[in-house]
mmCIF file of N, CA and C and ligand atoms in Angstrom:
data_model
loop_
_atom_site.group_PDB
_atom_site.id
_atom_site.type_symbol
_atom_site.label_atom_id
_atom_site.label_comp_id
_atom_site.label_asym_id
_atom_site.label_seq_id
_atom_site.Cartn_x
_atom_site.Cartn_y
_atom_site.Cartn_z
ATOM 1 N N MET A 13 -10.477 -13.549 -6.881
ATOM 2 C CA MET A 13 -10.341 -12.951 -5.556
ATOM 3 C C MET A 13 -11.639 -12.235 -5.193
ATOM 4 N N SER A 14 -12.122 -12.432 -3.980
ATOM 5 C CA SER A 14 -13.369 -11.777 -3.584
ATOM 6 C C SER A 14 -13.140 -10.279 -3.369
ATOM 7 N N GLU A 15 -14.235 -9.534 -3.425
ATOM 8 C CA GLU A 15 -14.130 -8.083 -3.286
ATOM 9 C C GLU A 15 -13.675 -7.714 -1.870
ATOM 10 N N THR A 16 -12.834 -6.711 -1.800
ATOM 11 C CA THR A 16 -12.361 -6.217 -0.501
ATOM 12 C C THR A 16 -12.694 -4.736 -0.401
ATOM 13 N N ILE A 17 -12.433 -4.195 0.779
ATOM 14 C CA ILE A 17 -12.651 -2.764 0.975
ATOM 15 C C ILE A 17 -11.768 -1.950 0.027
ATOM 16 N N PHE A 18 -10.616 -2.500 -0.343
ATOM 17 C CA PHE A 18 -9.729 -1.747 -1.241
ATOM 18 C C PHE A 18 -10.262 -1.748 -2.674
ATOM 19 N N SER A 19 -10.885 -2.842 -3.113
ATOM 20 C CA SER A 19 -11.478 -2.792 -4.461
ATOM 21 C C SER A 19 -12.643 -1.804 -4.483
ATOM 22 N N LYS A 20 -13.326 -1.662 -3.351
ATOM 23 C CA LYS A 20 -14.395 -0.644 -3.281
ATOM 24 C C LYS A 20 -13.815 0.766 -3.355
ATOM 25 N N ILE A 21 -12.628 0.969 -2.784
ATOM 26 C CA ILE A 21 -11.974 2.279 -2.910
ATOM 27 C C ILE A 21 -11.570 2.516 -4.364
ATOM 28 N N ILE A 22 -11.005 1.501 -5.015
ATOM 29 C CA ILE A 22 -10.629 1.636 -6.438
ATOM 30 C C ILE A 22 -11.848 2.011 -7.270
ATOM 31 N N ASN A 23 -12.974 1.377 -6.974
ATOM 32 C CA ASN A 23 -14.202 1.611 -7.761
ATOM 33 C C ASN A 23 -14.995 2.824 -7.285
ATOM 34 N N ARG A 24 -14.427 3.555 -6.300
ATOM 35 C CA ARG A 24 -15.076 4.762 -5.750
ATOM 36 C C ARG A 24 -16.435 4.448 -5.112
ATOM 37 N N GLU A 25 -16.555 3.232 -4.602
ATOM 38 C CA GLU A 25 -17.790 2.878 -3.883
ATOM 39 C C GLU A 25 -17.722 3.360 -2.439
ATOM 40 N N ILE A 26 -16.500 3.512 -1.911
ATOM 41 C CA ILE A 26 -16.317 4.134 -0.602
ATOM 42 C C ILE A 26 -15.209 5.179 -0.728
ATOM 43 N N PRO A 27 -15.254 6.228 0.100
ATOM 44 C CA PRO A 27 -14.281 7.310 -0.049
ATOM 45 C C PRO A 27 -12.918 6.965 0.536
ATOM 46 N N ALA A 28 -11.915 7.669 0.061
ATOM 47 C CA ALA A 28 -10.571 7.561 0.631
ATOM 48 C C ALA A 28 -9.840 8.854 0.318
ATOM 49 N N ASP A 29 -8.806 9.124 1.114
ATOM 50 C CA ASP A 29 -7.979 10.314 0.903
ATOM 51 C C ASP A 29 -6.861 9.916 -0.069
ATOM 52 N N ILE A 30 -7.157 10.033 -1.348
ATOM 53 C CA ILE A 30 -6.267 9.530 -2.401
ATOM 54 C C ILE A 30 -5.149 10.540 -2.663
ATOM 55 N N VAL A 31 -3.906 10.042 -2.686
ATOM 56 C CA VAL A 31 -2.757 10.923 -2.935
ATOM 57 C C VAL A 31 -2.108 10.649 -4.290
ATOM 58 N N HIS A 32 -2.432 9.532 -4.906
ATOM 59 C CA HIS A 32 -1.851 9.200 -6.225
ATOM 60 C C HIS A 32 -2.768 8.202 -6.917
ATOM 61 N N GLU A 33 -2.899 8.390 -8.231
ATOM 62 C CA GLU A 33 -3.587 7.369 -9.036
ATOM 63 C C GLU A 33 -2.975 7.367 -10.417
ATOM 64 N N ASP A 34 -2.793 6.175 -10.973
ATOM 65 C CA ASP A 34 -2.412 6.032 -12.377
ATOM 66 C C ASP A 34 -3.094 4.778 -12.899
ATOM 67 N N GLU A 35 -2.723 4.355 -14.084
ATOM 68 C CA GLU A 35 -3.437 3.233 -14.697
ATOM 69 C C GLU A 35 -3.226 1.912 -13.964
ATOM 70 N N LEU A 36 -2.144 1.833 -13.171
ATOM 71 C CA LEU A 36 -1.795 0.567 -12.524
ATOM 72 C C LEU A 36 -2.074 0.521 -11.031
ATOM 73 N N CYS A 37 -2.114 1.682 -10.388
ATOM 74 C CA CYS A 37 -2.202 1.650 -8.926
ATOM 75 C C CYS A 37 -2.888 2.874 -8.351
ATOM 76 N N LEU A 38 -3.165 2.762 -7.059
ATOM 77 C CA LEU A 38 -3.812 3.835 -6.313
ATOM 78 C C LEU A 38 -3.065 3.937 -4.979
ATOM 79 N N ALA A 39 -2.962 5.151 -4.441
ATOM 80 C CA ALA A 39 -2.371 5.327 -3.106
ATOM 81 C C ALA A 39 -3.267 6.272 -2.311
ATOM 82 N N PHE A 40 -3.490 5.922 -1.059
ATOM 83 C CA PHE A 40 -4.388 6.719 -0.211
ATOM 84 C C PHE A 40 -3.924 6.612 1.238
ATOM 85 N N ARG A 41 -4.358 7.593 2.048
ATOM 86 C CA ARG A 41 -3.946 7.620 3.448
ATOM 87 C C ARG A 41 -4.687 6.547 4.244
ATOM 88 N N ASP A 42 -3.924 5.889 5.120
ATOM 89 C CA ASP A 42 -4.514 4.847 5.962
ATOM 90 C C ASP A 42 -5.526 5.471 6.927
ATOM 91 N N VAL A 43 -6.675 4.826 7.068
ATOM 92 C CA VAL A 43 -7.745 5.352 7.909
ATOM 93 C C VAL A 43 -7.400 5.252 9.403
ATOM 94 N N ASN A 44 -6.464 4.388 9.727
ATOM 95 C CA ASN A 44 -6.045 4.196 11.123
ATOM 96 C C ASN A 44 -4.522 4.312 11.201
ATOM 97 N N PRO A 45 -4.010 5.536 11.033
ATOM 98 C CA PRO A 45 -2.559 5.699 10.824
ATOM 99 C C PRO A 45 -1.726 5.267 12.022
ATOM 100 N N GLN A 46 -0.637 4.572 11.704
ATOM 101 C CA GLN A 46 0.302 4.102 12.728
ATOM 102 C C GLN A 46 1.532 4.999 12.810
ATOM 103 N N ALA A 47 1.521 6.069 12.074
ATOM 104 C CA ALA A 47 2.613 7.053 12.069
ATOM 105 C C ALA A 47 2.024 8.332 11.493
ATOM 106 N N PRO A 48 2.683 9.476 11.713
ATOM 107 C CA PRO A 48 2.148 10.725 11.163
ATOM 108 C C PRO A 48 1.896 10.655 9.653
ATOM 109 N N ILE A 49 2.762 9.953 8.951
ATOM 110 C CA ILE A 49 2.506 9.670 7.527
ATOM 111 C C ILE A 49 2.317 8.162 7.388
ATOM 112 N N HIS A 50 1.144 7.774 6.926
ATOM 113 C CA HIS A 50 0.844 6.357 6.728
ATOM 114 C C HIS A 50 -0.049 6.262 5.491
ATOM 115 N N ILE A 51 0.562 5.822 4.413
ATOM 116 C CA ILE A 51 -0.100 5.784 3.106
ATOM 117 C C ILE A 51 0.005 4.361 2.569
ATOM 118 N N LEU A 52 -1.030 3.908 1.907
ATOM 119 C CA LEU A 52 -1.055 2.572 1.308
ATOM 120 C C LEU A 52 -0.997 2.699 -0.203
ATOM 121 N N VAL A 53 -0.125 1.907 -0.827
ATOM 122 C CA VAL A 53 -0.050 1.846 -2.290
ATOM 123 C C VAL A 53 -0.582 0.487 -2.702
ATOM 124 N N ILE A 54 -1.594 0.481 -3.558
ATOM 125 C CA ILE A 54 -2.221 -0.798 -3.941
ATOM 126 C C ILE A 54 -2.282 -0.901 -5.465
ATOM 127 N N PRO A 55 -2.108 -2.126 -5.979
ATOM 128 C CA PRO A 55 -2.314 -2.312 -7.412
ATOM 129 C C PRO A 55 -3.808 -2.309 -7.720
ATOM 130 N N LYS A 56 -4.172 -1.851 -8.897
ATOM 131 C CA LYS A 56 -5.584 -1.985 -9.291
ATOM 132 C C LYS A 56 -5.912 -3.447 -9.591
ATOM 133 N N LYS A 57 -4.915 -4.186 -10.041
ATOM 134 C CA LYS A 57 -5.116 -5.628 -10.256
ATOM 135 C C LYS A 57 -5.352 -6.286 -8.901
ATOM 136 N N PRO A 58 -6.379 -7.108 -8.774
ATOM 137 C CA PRO A 58 -6.660 -7.736 -7.475
ATOM 138 C C PRO A 58 -5.738 -8.920 -7.169
ATOM 139 N N ILE A 59 -4.635 -8.629 -6.505
ATOM 140 C CA ILE A 59 -3.706 -9.661 -6.019
ATOM 141 C C ILE A 59 -3.908 -9.702 -4.504
ATOM 142 N N ALA A 60 -4.230 -10.875 -3.957
ATOM 143 C CA ALA A 60 -4.605 -10.938 -2.536
ATOM 144 C C ALA A 60 -3.417 -10.674 -1.616
ATOM 145 N N ARG A 61 -2.306 -11.364 -1.893
ATOM 146 C CA ARG A 61 -1.119 -11.278 -1.037
ATOM 147 C C ARG A 61 0.107 -11.193 -1.942
ATOM 148 N N ILE A 62 1.232 -10.722 -1.421
ATOM 149 C CA ILE A 62 2.441 -10.651 -2.254
ATOM 150 C C ILE A 62 2.820 -12.057 -2.749
ATOM 151 N N ILE A 63 2.550 -13.079 -1.943
ATOM 152 C CA ILE A 63 2.914 -14.441 -2.348
ATOM 153 C C ILE A 63 2.102 -14.892 -3.560
ATOM 154 N N ASP A 64 0.986 -14.247 -3.812
ATOM 155 C CA ASP A 64 0.133 -14.612 -4.951
ATOM 156 C C ASP A 64 0.556 -13.918 -6.246
ATOM 157 N N ALA A 65 1.536 -13.039 -6.179
ATOM 158 C CA ALA A 65 2.018 -12.383 -7.391
ATOM 159 C C ALA A 65 2.740 -13.403 -8.266
ATOM 160 N N CYS A 66 2.692 -13.211 -9.578
ATOM 161 C CA CYS A 66 3.340 -14.145 -10.497
ATOM 162 C C CYS A 66 4.298 -13.395 -11.425
ATOM 163 N N ASP A 67 4.955 -14.140 -12.312
ATOM 164 C CA ASP A 67 5.983 -13.531 -13.169
ATOM 165 C C ASP A 67 5.449 -12.335 -13.939
ATOM 166 N N GLU A 68 4.218 -12.421 -14.379
ATOM 167 C CA GLU A 68 3.677 -11.312 -15.185
ATOM 168 C C GLU A 68 3.480 -10.040 -14.359
ATOM 169 N N ASP A 69 3.577 -10.155 -13.044
ATOM 170 C CA ASP A 69 3.406 -8.988 -12.169
ATOM 171 C C ASP A 69 4.727 -8.274 -11.871
ATOM 172 N N GLN A 70 5.818 -8.727 -12.496
ATOM 173 C CA GLN A 70 7.139 -8.179 -12.146
ATOM 174 C C GLN A 70 7.190 -6.658 -12.271
ATOM 175 N N SER A 71 6.762 -6.138 -13.405
ATOM 176 C CA SER A 71 6.871 -4.680 -13.569
ATOM 177 C C SER A 71 5.846 -3.952 -12.701
ATOM 178 N N LEU A 72 4.702 -4.571 -12.468
ATOM 179 C CA LEU A 72 3.701 -3.967 -11.586
ATOM 180 C C LEU A 72 4.264 -3.811 -10.172
ATOM 181 N N LEU A 73 4.928 -4.838 -9.676
ATOM 182 C CA LEU A 73 5.489 -4.758 -8.319
ATOM 183 C C LEU A 73 6.560 -3.677 -8.239
ATOM 184 N N GLY A 74 7.395 -3.591 -9.273
ATOM 185 C CA GLY A 74 8.390 -2.517 -9.300
ATOM 186 C C GLY A 74 7.717 -1.154 -9.330
ATOM 187 N N HIS A 75 6.647 -1.063 -10.060
ATOM 188 C CA HIS A 75 5.916 0.210 -10.156
ATOM 189 C C HIS A 75 5.408 0.642 -8.781
ATOM 190 N N LEU A 76 4.871 -0.286 -8.002
ATOM 191 C CA LEU A 76 4.360 0.071 -6.671
ATOM 192 C C LEU A 76 5.459 0.715 -5.831
ATOM 193 N N TYR A 77 6.670 0.166 -5.914
ATOM 194 C CA TYR A 77 7.772 0.705 -5.113
ATOM 195 C C TYR A 77 8.262 2.049 -5.643
ATOM 196 N N LEU A 78 8.243 2.227 -6.954
ATOM 197 C CA LEU A 78 8.651 3.530 -7.499
ATOM 198 C C LEU A 78 7.610 4.602 -7.161
ATOM 199 N N VAL A 79 6.341 4.223 -7.154
ATOM 200 C CA VAL A 79 5.310 5.175 -6.729
ATOM 201 C C VAL A 79 5.488 5.494 -5.245
ATOM 202 N N ALA A 80 5.833 4.499 -4.444
ATOM 203 C CA ALA A 80 6.096 4.762 -3.018
ATOM 204 C C ALA A 80 7.246 5.764 -2.875
ATOM 205 N N ASN A 81 8.292 5.630 -3.688
ATOM 206 C CA ASN A 81 9.392 6.605 -3.664
ATOM 207 C C ASN A 81 8.893 8.006 -3.994
ATOM 208 N N LYS A 82 8.098 8.093 -5.026
ATOM 209 C CA LYS A 82 7.576 9.402 -5.450
ATOM 210 C C LYS A 82 6.771 10.040 -4.310
ATOM 211 N N ILE A 83 5.941 9.242 -3.659
ATOM 212 C CA ILE A 83 5.118 9.766 -2.566
ATOM 213 C C ILE A 83 6.007 10.178 -1.390
ATOM 214 N N ALA A 84 7.000 9.363 -1.084
ATOM 215 C CA ALA A 84 7.909 9.713 0.025
ATOM 216 C C ALA A 84 8.581 11.051 -0.253
ATOM 217 N N ARG A 85 8.994 11.285 -1.479
ATOM 218 C CA ARG A 85 9.603 12.586 -1.825
ATOM 219 C C ARG A 85 8.583 13.703 -1.682
ATOM 220 N N GLU A 86 7.391 13.470 -2.188
ATOM 221 C CA GLU A 86 6.350 14.508 -2.110
ATOM 222 C C GLU A 86 6.006 14.847 -0.662
ATOM 223 N N GLU A 87 6.077 13.834 0.203
ATOM 224 C CA GLU A 87 5.745 14.040 1.614
ATOM 225 C C GLU A 87 6.935 14.604 2.387
ATOM 226 N N GLY A 88 8.087 14.696 1.714
ATOM 227 C CA GLY A 88 9.284 15.257 2.337
ATOM 228 C C GLY A 88 9.965 14.321 3.315
ATOM 229 N N VAL A 89 9.781 13.009 3.127
ATOM 230 C CA VAL A 89 10.364 12.050 4.081
ATOM 231 C C VAL A 89 11.321 11.076 3.382
ATOM 232 N N GLU A 90 11.897 11.504 2.249
ATOM 233 C CA GLU A 90 12.714 10.578 1.456
ATOM 234 C C GLU A 90 13.931 10.040 2.199
ATOM 235 N N ASP A 91 14.352 10.701 3.272
ATOM 236 C CA ASP A 91 15.521 10.236 4.014
ATOM 237 C C ASP A 91 15.169 9.295 5.165
ATOM 238 N N ALA A 92 13.883 9.133 5.471
ATOM 239 C CA ALA A 92 13.513 8.258 6.592
ATOM 240 C C ALA A 92 12.062 7.813 6.454
ATOM 241 N N PHE A 93 11.893 6.693 5.776
ATOM 242 C CA PHE A 93 10.553 6.115 5.713
ATOM 243 C C PHE A 93 10.697 4.598 5.671
ATOM 244 N N ARG A 94 9.621 3.928 6.029
ATOM 245 C CA ARG A 94 9.639 2.461 6.047
ATOM 246 C C ARG A 94 8.534 1.939 5.142
ATOM 247 N N LEU A 95 8.866 0.924 4.334
ATOM 248 C CA LEU A 95 7.871 0.236 3.508
ATOM 249 C C LEU A 95 7.630 -1.128 4.114
ATOM 250 N N VAL A 96 6.351 -1.478 4.254
ATOM 251 C CA VAL A 96 5.986 -2.755 4.883
ATOM 252 C C VAL A 96 4.927 -3.436 4.019
ATOM 253 N N VAL A 97 5.129 -4.740 3.810
ATOM 254 C CA VAL A 97 4.095 -5.571 3.188
ATOM 255 C C VAL A 97 3.830 -6.736 4.130
ATOM 256 N N ASN A 98 2.624 -6.809 4.651
ATOM 257 C CA ASN A 98 2.242 -7.945 5.482
ATOM 258 C C ASN A 98 1.663 -9.030 4.579
ATOM 259 N N ASN A 99 2.149 -10.257 4.749
ATOM 260 C CA ASN A 99 1.660 -11.373 3.939
ATOM 261 C C ASN A 99 1.044 -12.432 4.846
ATOM 262 N N GLY A 100 -0.278 -12.423 4.932
ATOM 263 C CA GLY A 100 -0.975 -13.457 5.694
ATOM 264 C C GLY A 100 -1.417 -12.987 7.063
ATOM 265 N N GLU A 101 -2.482 -13.622 7.533
ATOM 266 C CA GLU A 101 -3.060 -13.265 8.835
ATOM 267 C C GLU A 101 -2.048 -13.381 9.964
ATOM 268 N N GLY A 102 -1.118 -14.350 9.838
ATOM 269 C CA GLY A 102 -0.153 -14.628 10.898
ATOM 270 C C GLY A 102 0.759 -13.461 11.203
ATOM 271 N N VAL A 103 0.945 -12.549 10.239
ATOM 272 C CA VAL A 103 1.783 -11.370 10.484
ATOM 273 C C VAL A 103 0.963 -10.095 10.467
ATOM 274 N N GLY A 104 -0.359 -10.246 10.508
ATOM 275 C CA GLY A 104 -1.196 -9.067 10.678
ATOM 276 C C GLY A 104 -1.880 -8.545 9.440
ATOM 277 N N GLN A 105 -1.797 -9.286 8.316
ATOM 278 C CA GLN A 105 -2.543 -8.806 7.145
ATOM 279 C C GLN A 105 -4.042 -8.907 7.434
ATOM 280 N N SER A 106 -4.730 -7.806 7.238
ATOM 281 C CA SER A 106 -6.169 -7.783 7.536
ATOM 282 C C SER A 106 -7.016 -7.503 6.297
ATOM 283 N N VAL A 107 -6.401 -6.937 5.265
ATOM 284 C CA VAL A 107 -7.119 -6.693 4.013
ATOM 285 C C VAL A 107 -6.412 -7.502 2.925
ATOM 286 N N PHE A 108 -7.163 -8.393 2.283
ATOM 287 C CA PHE A 108 -6.540 -9.317 1.349
ATOM 288 C C PHE A 108 -6.609 -8.790 -0.082
ATOM 289 N N HIS A 109 -6.005 -7.617 -0.200
ATOM 290 C CA HIS A 109 -5.688 -6.977 -1.478
ATOM 291 C C HIS A 109 -4.302 -6.384 -1.252
ATOM 292 N N LEU A 110 -3.324 -6.861 -2.002
ATOM 293 C CA LEU A 110 -1.930 -6.453 -1.799
ATOM 294 C C LEU A 110 -1.804 -4.946 -1.576
ATOM 295 N N HIS A 111 -1.013 -4.573 -0.566
ATOM 296 C CA HIS A 111 -0.767 -3.159 -0.323
ATOM 297 C C HIS A 111 0.612 -2.978 0.298
ATOM 298 N N VAL A 112 1.258 -1.890 -0.107
ATOM 299 C CA VAL A 112 2.544 -1.501 0.478
ATOM 300 C C VAL A 112 2.272 -0.341 1.423
ATOM 301 N N HIS A 113 2.600 -0.523 2.700
ATOM 302 C CA HIS A 113 2.474 0.564 3.666
ATOM 303 C C HIS A 113 3.688 1.491 3.532
ATOM 304 N N ILE A 114 3.451 2.784 3.460
ATOM 305 C CA ILE A 114 4.517 3.788 3.597
ATOM 306 C C ILE A 114 4.315 4.421 4.971
ATOM 307 N N LEU A 115 5.325 4.285 5.827
ATOM 308 C CA LEU A 115 5.237 4.800 7.199
ATOM 309 C C LEU A 115 6.395 5.765 7.439
ATOM 310 N N ALA A 116 6.092 6.917 8.014
ATOM 311 C CA ALA A 116 7.151 7.905 8.269
ATOM 312 C C ALA A 116 6.661 8.942 9.258
ATOM 313 N N GLY A 117 7.625 9.707 9.770
ATOM 314 C CA GLY A 117 7.271 10.855 10.596
ATOM 315 C C GLY A 117 7.411 10.616 12.077
ATOM 316 N N ARG A 118 7.964 9.476 12.459
ATOM 317 C CA ARG A 118 8.250 9.212 13.873
ATOM 318 C C ARG A 118 9.448 8.270 13.927
ATOM 319 N N ALA A 119 9.941 8.030 15.145
ATOM 320 C CA ALA A 119 11.044 7.073 15.292
ATOM 321 C C ALA A 119 10.517 5.649 15.123
ATOM 322 N N PHE A 120 11.339 4.786 14.510
ATOM 323 C CA PHE A 120 10.972 3.383 14.324
ATOM 324 C C PHE A 120 12.031 2.505 14.968
ATOM 325 N N THR A 121 11.607 1.401 15.509
ATOM 326 C CA THR A 121 12.575 0.464 16.084
ATOM 327 C C THR A 121 12.855 -0.658 15.096
ATOM 328 N N TRP A 122 13.960 -1.357 15.333
ATOM 329 C CA TRP A 122 14.299 -2.534 14.540
ATOM 330 C C TRP A 122 14.850 -3.605 15.476
ATOM 331 N N PRO A 123 14.423 -4.852 15.406
ATOM 332 C CA PRO A 123 13.467 -5.375 14.436
ATOM 333 C C PRO A 123 12.047 -4.913 14.735
ATOM 334 N N PRO A 124 11.176 -4.933 13.727
ATOM 335 C CA PRO A 124 9.786 -4.529 13.952
ATOM 336 C C PRO A 124 9.085 -5.545 14.836
ATOM 337 N N GLY A 125 8.065 -5.105 15.524
ATOM 338 C CA GLY A 125 7.336 -6.005 16.412
ATOM 339 C C GLY A 125 6.375 -6.896 15.671
HETATM 340 P P1 AMP B 227 -2.771 -4.869 6.808
HETATM 341 O O1 AMP B 227 -2.995 -5.074 8.268
HETATM 342 O O2 AMP B 227 -1.333 -4.951 6.394
HETATM 343 O O3 AMP B 227 -3.674 -5.737 5.961
HETATM 344 O O4 AMP B 227 -3.170 -3.367 6.527
HETATM 345 C C1 AMP B 227 -4.467 -2.964 6.220
HETATM 346 C C2 AMP B 227 -4.528 -1.500 6.458
HETATM 347 O O5 AMP B 227 -5.691 -0.979 5.814
HETATM 348 C C3 AMP B 227 -4.644 -1.105 7.925
HETATM 349 O O6 AMP B 227 -3.551 -0.272 8.282
HETATM 350 C C4 AMP B 227 -5.982 -0.387 8.007
HETATM 351 O O7 AMP B 227 -5.972 0.685 8.903
HETATM 352 C C5 AMP B 227 -6.161 0.068 6.561
HETATM 353 N N1 AMP B 227 -7.532 0.297 6.156
HETATM 354 C C6 AMP B 227 -8.603 -0.511 6.341
HETATM 355 N N2 AMP B 227 -9.701 0.029 5.797
HETATM 356 C C7 AMP B 227 -9.322 1.211 5.247
HETATM 357 C C8 AMP B 227 -10.012 2.245 4.542
HETATM 358 N N3 AMP B 227 -11.331 2.164 4.292
HETATM 359 N N4 AMP B 227 -9.305 3.317 4.138
HETATM 360 C C9 AMP B 227 -7.974 3.410 4.393
HETATM 361 N N5 AMP B 227 -7.279 2.465 5.035
HETATM 362 C C10 AMP B 227 -7.940 1.381 5.476
#
């Protein structure tokens, strides 16, 4: 997988407002927030899209969601937050390093646009 802006954040080549880091993942505030709370959780392993994940990534994917839960609790939004994964340009993926969006702090409609 080619280098992305997110691998540069992992490698501290560019700054980010990091809210969580462990051996498997990093979470930081989105630079262009779409809600009062907008945080991205990314694996350190370079997986381009969720569709590119394989069987060996099973526990890693679960870890990303458990970290998202932890962050939602820390942010005080555990009762109302949305997790989004965009897969592919056709649905708006713009950075090809897997990321889970945590969005909260405003009203959300369903279905999403
Ligand atoms: P997606 O459209 O699902 O690929 O989401 C990519 C997200 O990354 C967007 O919400 C961007 O605002 C966000 N983003 C891009 N560059 C940065 C950056 N340097 N720091 C934080 N968030 C970023």
